[in-house]
Coordinates of C-alpha atoms in Angstrom, one line a residue:
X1229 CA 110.0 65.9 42.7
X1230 CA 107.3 63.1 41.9
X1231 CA 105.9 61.9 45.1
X1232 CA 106.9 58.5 43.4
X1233 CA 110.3 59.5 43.3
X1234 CA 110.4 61.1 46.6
X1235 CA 108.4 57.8 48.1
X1236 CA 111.7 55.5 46.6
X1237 CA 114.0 57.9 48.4
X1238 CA 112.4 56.8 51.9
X1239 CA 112.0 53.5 50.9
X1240 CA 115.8 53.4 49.8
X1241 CA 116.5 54.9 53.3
X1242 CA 114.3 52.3 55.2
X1243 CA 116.1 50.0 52.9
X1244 CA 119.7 50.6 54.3
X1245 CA 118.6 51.0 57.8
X1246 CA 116.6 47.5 57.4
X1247 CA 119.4 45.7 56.3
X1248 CA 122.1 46.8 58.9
X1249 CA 119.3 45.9 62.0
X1250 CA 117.8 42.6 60.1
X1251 CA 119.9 41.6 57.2
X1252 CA 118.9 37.7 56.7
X1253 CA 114.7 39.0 56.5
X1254 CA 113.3 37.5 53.9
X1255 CA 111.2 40.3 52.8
X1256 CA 114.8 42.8 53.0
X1257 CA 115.7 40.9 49.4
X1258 CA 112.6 41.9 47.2
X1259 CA 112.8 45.5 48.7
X1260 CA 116.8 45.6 48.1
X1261 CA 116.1 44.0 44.1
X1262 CA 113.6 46.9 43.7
X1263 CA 115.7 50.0 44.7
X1264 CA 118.8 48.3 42.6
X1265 CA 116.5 48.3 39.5
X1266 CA 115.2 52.1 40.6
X1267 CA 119.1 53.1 41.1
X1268 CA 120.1 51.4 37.7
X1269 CA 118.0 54.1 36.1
X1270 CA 119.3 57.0 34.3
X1271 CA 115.9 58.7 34.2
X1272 CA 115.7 58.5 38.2
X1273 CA 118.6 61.2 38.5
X1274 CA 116.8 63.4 36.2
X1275 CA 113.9 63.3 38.0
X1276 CA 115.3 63.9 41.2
X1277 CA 117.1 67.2 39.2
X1278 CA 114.0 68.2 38.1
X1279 CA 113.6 71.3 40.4
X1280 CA 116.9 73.3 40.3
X1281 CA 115.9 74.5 44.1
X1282 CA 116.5 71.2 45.3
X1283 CA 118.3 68.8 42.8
X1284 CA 121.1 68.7 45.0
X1285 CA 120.4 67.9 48.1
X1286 CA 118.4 64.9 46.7
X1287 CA 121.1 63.7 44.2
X1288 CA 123.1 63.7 47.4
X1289 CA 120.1 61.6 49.2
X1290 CA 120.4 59.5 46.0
X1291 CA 123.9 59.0 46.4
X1292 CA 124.4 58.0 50.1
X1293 CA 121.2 55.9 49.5
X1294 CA 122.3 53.7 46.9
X1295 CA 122.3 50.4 47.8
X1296 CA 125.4 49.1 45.8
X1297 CA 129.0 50.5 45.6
X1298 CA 128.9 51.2 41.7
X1299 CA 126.4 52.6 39.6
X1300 CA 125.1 56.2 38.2
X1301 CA 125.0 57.3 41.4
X1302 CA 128.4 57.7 41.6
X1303 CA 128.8 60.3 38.3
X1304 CA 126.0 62.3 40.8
X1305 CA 128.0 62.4 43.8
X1306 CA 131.5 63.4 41.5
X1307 CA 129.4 66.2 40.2
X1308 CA 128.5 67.4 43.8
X1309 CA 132.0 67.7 44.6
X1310 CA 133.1 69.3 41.9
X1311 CA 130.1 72.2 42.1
X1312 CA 131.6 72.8 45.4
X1313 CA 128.0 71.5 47.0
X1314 CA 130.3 69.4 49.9
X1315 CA 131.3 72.6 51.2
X1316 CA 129.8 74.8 53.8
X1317 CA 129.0 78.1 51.9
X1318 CA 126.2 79.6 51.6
X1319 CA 124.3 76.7 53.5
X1320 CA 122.2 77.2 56.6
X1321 CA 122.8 74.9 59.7
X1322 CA 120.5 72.6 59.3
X1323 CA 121.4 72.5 55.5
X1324 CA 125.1 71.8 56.7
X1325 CA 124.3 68.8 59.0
X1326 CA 122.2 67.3 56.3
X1327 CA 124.9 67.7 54.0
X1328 CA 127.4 66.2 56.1
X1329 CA 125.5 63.2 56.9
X1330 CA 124.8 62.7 53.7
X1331 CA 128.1 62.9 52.7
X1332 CA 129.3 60.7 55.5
X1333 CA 127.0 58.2 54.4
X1334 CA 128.1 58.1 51.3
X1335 CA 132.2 57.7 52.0
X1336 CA 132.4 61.2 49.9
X1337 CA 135.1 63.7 51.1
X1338 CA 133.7 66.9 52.0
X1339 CA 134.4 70.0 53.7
X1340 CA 131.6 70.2 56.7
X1341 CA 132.5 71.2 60.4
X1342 CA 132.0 68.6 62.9
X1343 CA 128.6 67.6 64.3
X1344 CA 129.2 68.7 67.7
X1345 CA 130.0 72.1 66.1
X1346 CA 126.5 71.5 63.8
X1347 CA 124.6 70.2 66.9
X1348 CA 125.7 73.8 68.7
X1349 CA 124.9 76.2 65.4
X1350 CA 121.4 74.2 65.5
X1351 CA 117.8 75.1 66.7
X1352 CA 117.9 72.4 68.9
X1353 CA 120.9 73.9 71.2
X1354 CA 119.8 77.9 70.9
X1355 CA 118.0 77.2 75.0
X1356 CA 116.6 80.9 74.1
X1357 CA 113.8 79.0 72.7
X1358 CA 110.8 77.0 73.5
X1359 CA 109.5 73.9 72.1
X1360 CA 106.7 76.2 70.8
X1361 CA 108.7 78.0 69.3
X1362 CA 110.9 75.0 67.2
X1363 CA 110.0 73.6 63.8
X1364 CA 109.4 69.9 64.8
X1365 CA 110.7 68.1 61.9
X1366 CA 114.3 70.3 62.2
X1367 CA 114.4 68.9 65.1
X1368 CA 113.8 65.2 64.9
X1369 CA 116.2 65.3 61.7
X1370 CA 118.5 66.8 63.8
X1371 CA 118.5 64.4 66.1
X1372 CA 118.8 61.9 63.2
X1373 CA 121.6 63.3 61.7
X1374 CA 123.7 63.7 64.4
X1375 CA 122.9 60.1 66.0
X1376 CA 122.9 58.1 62.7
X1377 CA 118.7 57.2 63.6
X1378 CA 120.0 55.8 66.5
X1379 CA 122.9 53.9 65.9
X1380 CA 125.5 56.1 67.2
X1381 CA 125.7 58.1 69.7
X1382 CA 124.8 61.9 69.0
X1383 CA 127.4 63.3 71.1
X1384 CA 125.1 65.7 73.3
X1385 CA 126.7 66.3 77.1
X1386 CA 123.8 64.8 79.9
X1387 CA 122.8 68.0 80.1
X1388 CA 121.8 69.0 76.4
X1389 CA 120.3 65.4 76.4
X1390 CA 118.2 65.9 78.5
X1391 CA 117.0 69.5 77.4
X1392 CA 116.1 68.0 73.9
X1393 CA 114.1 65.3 75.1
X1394 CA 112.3 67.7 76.8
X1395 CA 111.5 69.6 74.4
X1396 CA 110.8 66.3 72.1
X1397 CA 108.2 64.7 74.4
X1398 CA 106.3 68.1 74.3
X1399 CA 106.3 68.2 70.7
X1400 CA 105.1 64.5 70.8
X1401 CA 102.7 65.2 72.8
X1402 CA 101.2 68.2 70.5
X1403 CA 101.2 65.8 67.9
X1404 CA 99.4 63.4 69.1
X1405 CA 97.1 65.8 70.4
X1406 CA 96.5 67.3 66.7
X1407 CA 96.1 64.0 65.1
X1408 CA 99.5 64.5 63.5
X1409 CA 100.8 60.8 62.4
X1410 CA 103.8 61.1 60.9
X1411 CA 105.1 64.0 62.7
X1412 CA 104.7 61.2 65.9
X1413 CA 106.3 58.9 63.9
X1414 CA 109.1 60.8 63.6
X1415 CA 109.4 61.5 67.4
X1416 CA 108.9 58.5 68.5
X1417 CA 112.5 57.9 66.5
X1418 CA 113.6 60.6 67.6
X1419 CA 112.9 60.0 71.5
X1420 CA 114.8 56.3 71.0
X1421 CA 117.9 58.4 69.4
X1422 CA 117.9 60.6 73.0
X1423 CA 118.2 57.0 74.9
X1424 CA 114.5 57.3 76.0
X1425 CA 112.1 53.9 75.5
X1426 CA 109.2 55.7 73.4
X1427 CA 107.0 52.8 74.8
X1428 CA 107.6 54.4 79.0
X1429 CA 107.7 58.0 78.4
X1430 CA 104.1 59.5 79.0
X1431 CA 103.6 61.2 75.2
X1432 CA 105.7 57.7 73.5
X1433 CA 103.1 55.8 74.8
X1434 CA 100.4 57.8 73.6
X1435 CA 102.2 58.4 70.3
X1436 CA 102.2 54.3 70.1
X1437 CA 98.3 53.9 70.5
X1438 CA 98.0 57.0 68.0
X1439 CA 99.9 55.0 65.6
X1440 CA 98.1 51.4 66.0
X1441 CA 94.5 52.4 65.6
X1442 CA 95.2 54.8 62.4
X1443 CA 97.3 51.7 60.9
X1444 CA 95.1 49.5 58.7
X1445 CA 95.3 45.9 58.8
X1446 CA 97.3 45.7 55.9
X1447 CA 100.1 48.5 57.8
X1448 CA 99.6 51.6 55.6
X1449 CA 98.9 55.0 57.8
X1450 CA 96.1 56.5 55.3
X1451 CA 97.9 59.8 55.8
X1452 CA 100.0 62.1 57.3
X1453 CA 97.7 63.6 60.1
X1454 CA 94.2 62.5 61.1
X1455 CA 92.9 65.8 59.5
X1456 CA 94.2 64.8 55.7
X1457 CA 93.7 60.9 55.8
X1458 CA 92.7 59.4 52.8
X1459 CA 88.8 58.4 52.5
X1460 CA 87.2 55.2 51.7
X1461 CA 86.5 56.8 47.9
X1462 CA 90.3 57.8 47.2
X1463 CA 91.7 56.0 43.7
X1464 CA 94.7 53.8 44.5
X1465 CA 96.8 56.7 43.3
X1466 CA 95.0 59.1 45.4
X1467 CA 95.7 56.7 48.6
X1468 CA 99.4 56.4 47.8
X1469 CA 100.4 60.1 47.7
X1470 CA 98.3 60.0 51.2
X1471 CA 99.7 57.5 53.4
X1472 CA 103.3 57.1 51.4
X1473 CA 104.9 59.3 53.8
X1474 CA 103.7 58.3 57.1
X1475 CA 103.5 54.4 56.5
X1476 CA 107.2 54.6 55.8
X1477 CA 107.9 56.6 58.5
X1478 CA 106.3 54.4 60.9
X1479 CA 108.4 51.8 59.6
X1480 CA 111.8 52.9 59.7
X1481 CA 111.3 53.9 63.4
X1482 CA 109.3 50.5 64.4
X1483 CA 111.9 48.5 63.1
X1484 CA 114.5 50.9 64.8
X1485 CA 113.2 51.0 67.9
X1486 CA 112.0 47.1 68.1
X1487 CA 115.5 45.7 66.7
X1488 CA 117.4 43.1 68.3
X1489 CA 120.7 43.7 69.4
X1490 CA 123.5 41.5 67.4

């Protein structure tokens, strides 16, 4: 997949998101009008099926995302069902959550055990192993998955809850350590979905002032990690496929995490 293509994805996500927190924002329109156009498009599937190895978990992404009932989309999600993809076989566990959430999102029946059961068959829950030992973005999307990026609750017992945000604030703190921008992002999210404030936790804090001096003043992260920012020579195309990634990131969980209740 195009970074273009995989750049509307998160933008389409930020997009749903943005409109259930903020939904009279002016700027929410003009992002909404440009997904519908992106959606609309039959070559967009076909992109996103480019590579067999992963056409359909994104044509599943590309389904749940879509920001109107009707469209293409929905000939991709009937085709999922019928391939058997809403099932569990043959998927790991962290392939399974996605899928569920995915599937969830999308109001599409499917066959996936319930997310306590997921949360329990996760990385996250085997207590066997150290945050050293965890891939950092399983677990934030975990955490996501199960807690809907913070707008449900992810169904962990005190106990567990505490254990993961444990183990998340140490991985926040190695990232902001390394430089590592959108990995922070993403656990900054993923602290807020645990019930922590990233802004009072030791590493959230820090993961905060990380964020603000690599933003520029017009809010793009030039990268995904201090170590492969984007220079002062790169071509506007170069730039995108740097910063995409982590400026969206930082966006979905800023406007997350600063929301105003209803």
């Amino acid at each position: 997949m195009t970074p273009r293509a995989k750049a509307l994805l998160q933008l389409a996500q930020l997009r749903h998101y943005w409109a259930k927190v903020r939904p009279a924002d002016p700027g929410l329109g003009e992002v909404t009008a440009l997904v519908e156009r992106v959606w609309r498009r039959p070559d967009f599937a076909r992109r996103l099926a480019a590579d067999r190895r992963y056409a359909r978990p994104f044509l599943l992404m590309y389904g749940a995302l879509a920001p109107t009932p009707d469209g293409p989309h929905r000939t991709a999600l009937a085709r999922l069902a019928a391939d058997g993809y809403l099932a569990p076989r043959g998927k790991s566990p962290y392939l399974r959550l996605e899928t569920r959430y995915y599937a969830d999102l999308a109001g599409v029946a499917h066959r996936i055990e319930s997310y306590g059961e997921l949360y329990e068959s996760s990385e996250l829950a085997r207590r066997t192993l150290s945050a050293a030992e965890l891939e950092p973005c399983n677990v934030a999307h975990t955490v996501f998955y199960l807690g809907d990026f913070g707008f449900r609750d992810p169904g962990l017992t005190p106990e567990a809850r505490r254990r993961a945000l444990r183990v998340v604030e140490e991985l926040t703190e190695r990232g902001v350590r390394r430089g590592e921008w959108d990995l922070v992002g993403k656990l900054l999210l993923t602290q807020f979905c645990l019930g922590a404030d990233p802004a009072r936790t030791p590493s959230g804090a820090a993961g905060v002032r990380l964020l603000a001096r690599a933003q520029r003043p017009d809010g793009a992260i030039p990268g995904r990690s201090h170590a492969d920012r984007a220079d002062g020579s790169a071509t506007p195309v170069a730039f995108f496929r740097k910063a995409y990634q982590a400026t969206l990131v930082t966006a979905l969980a800023s406007l997350i995490i600063t929301a105003s209740p209803d």
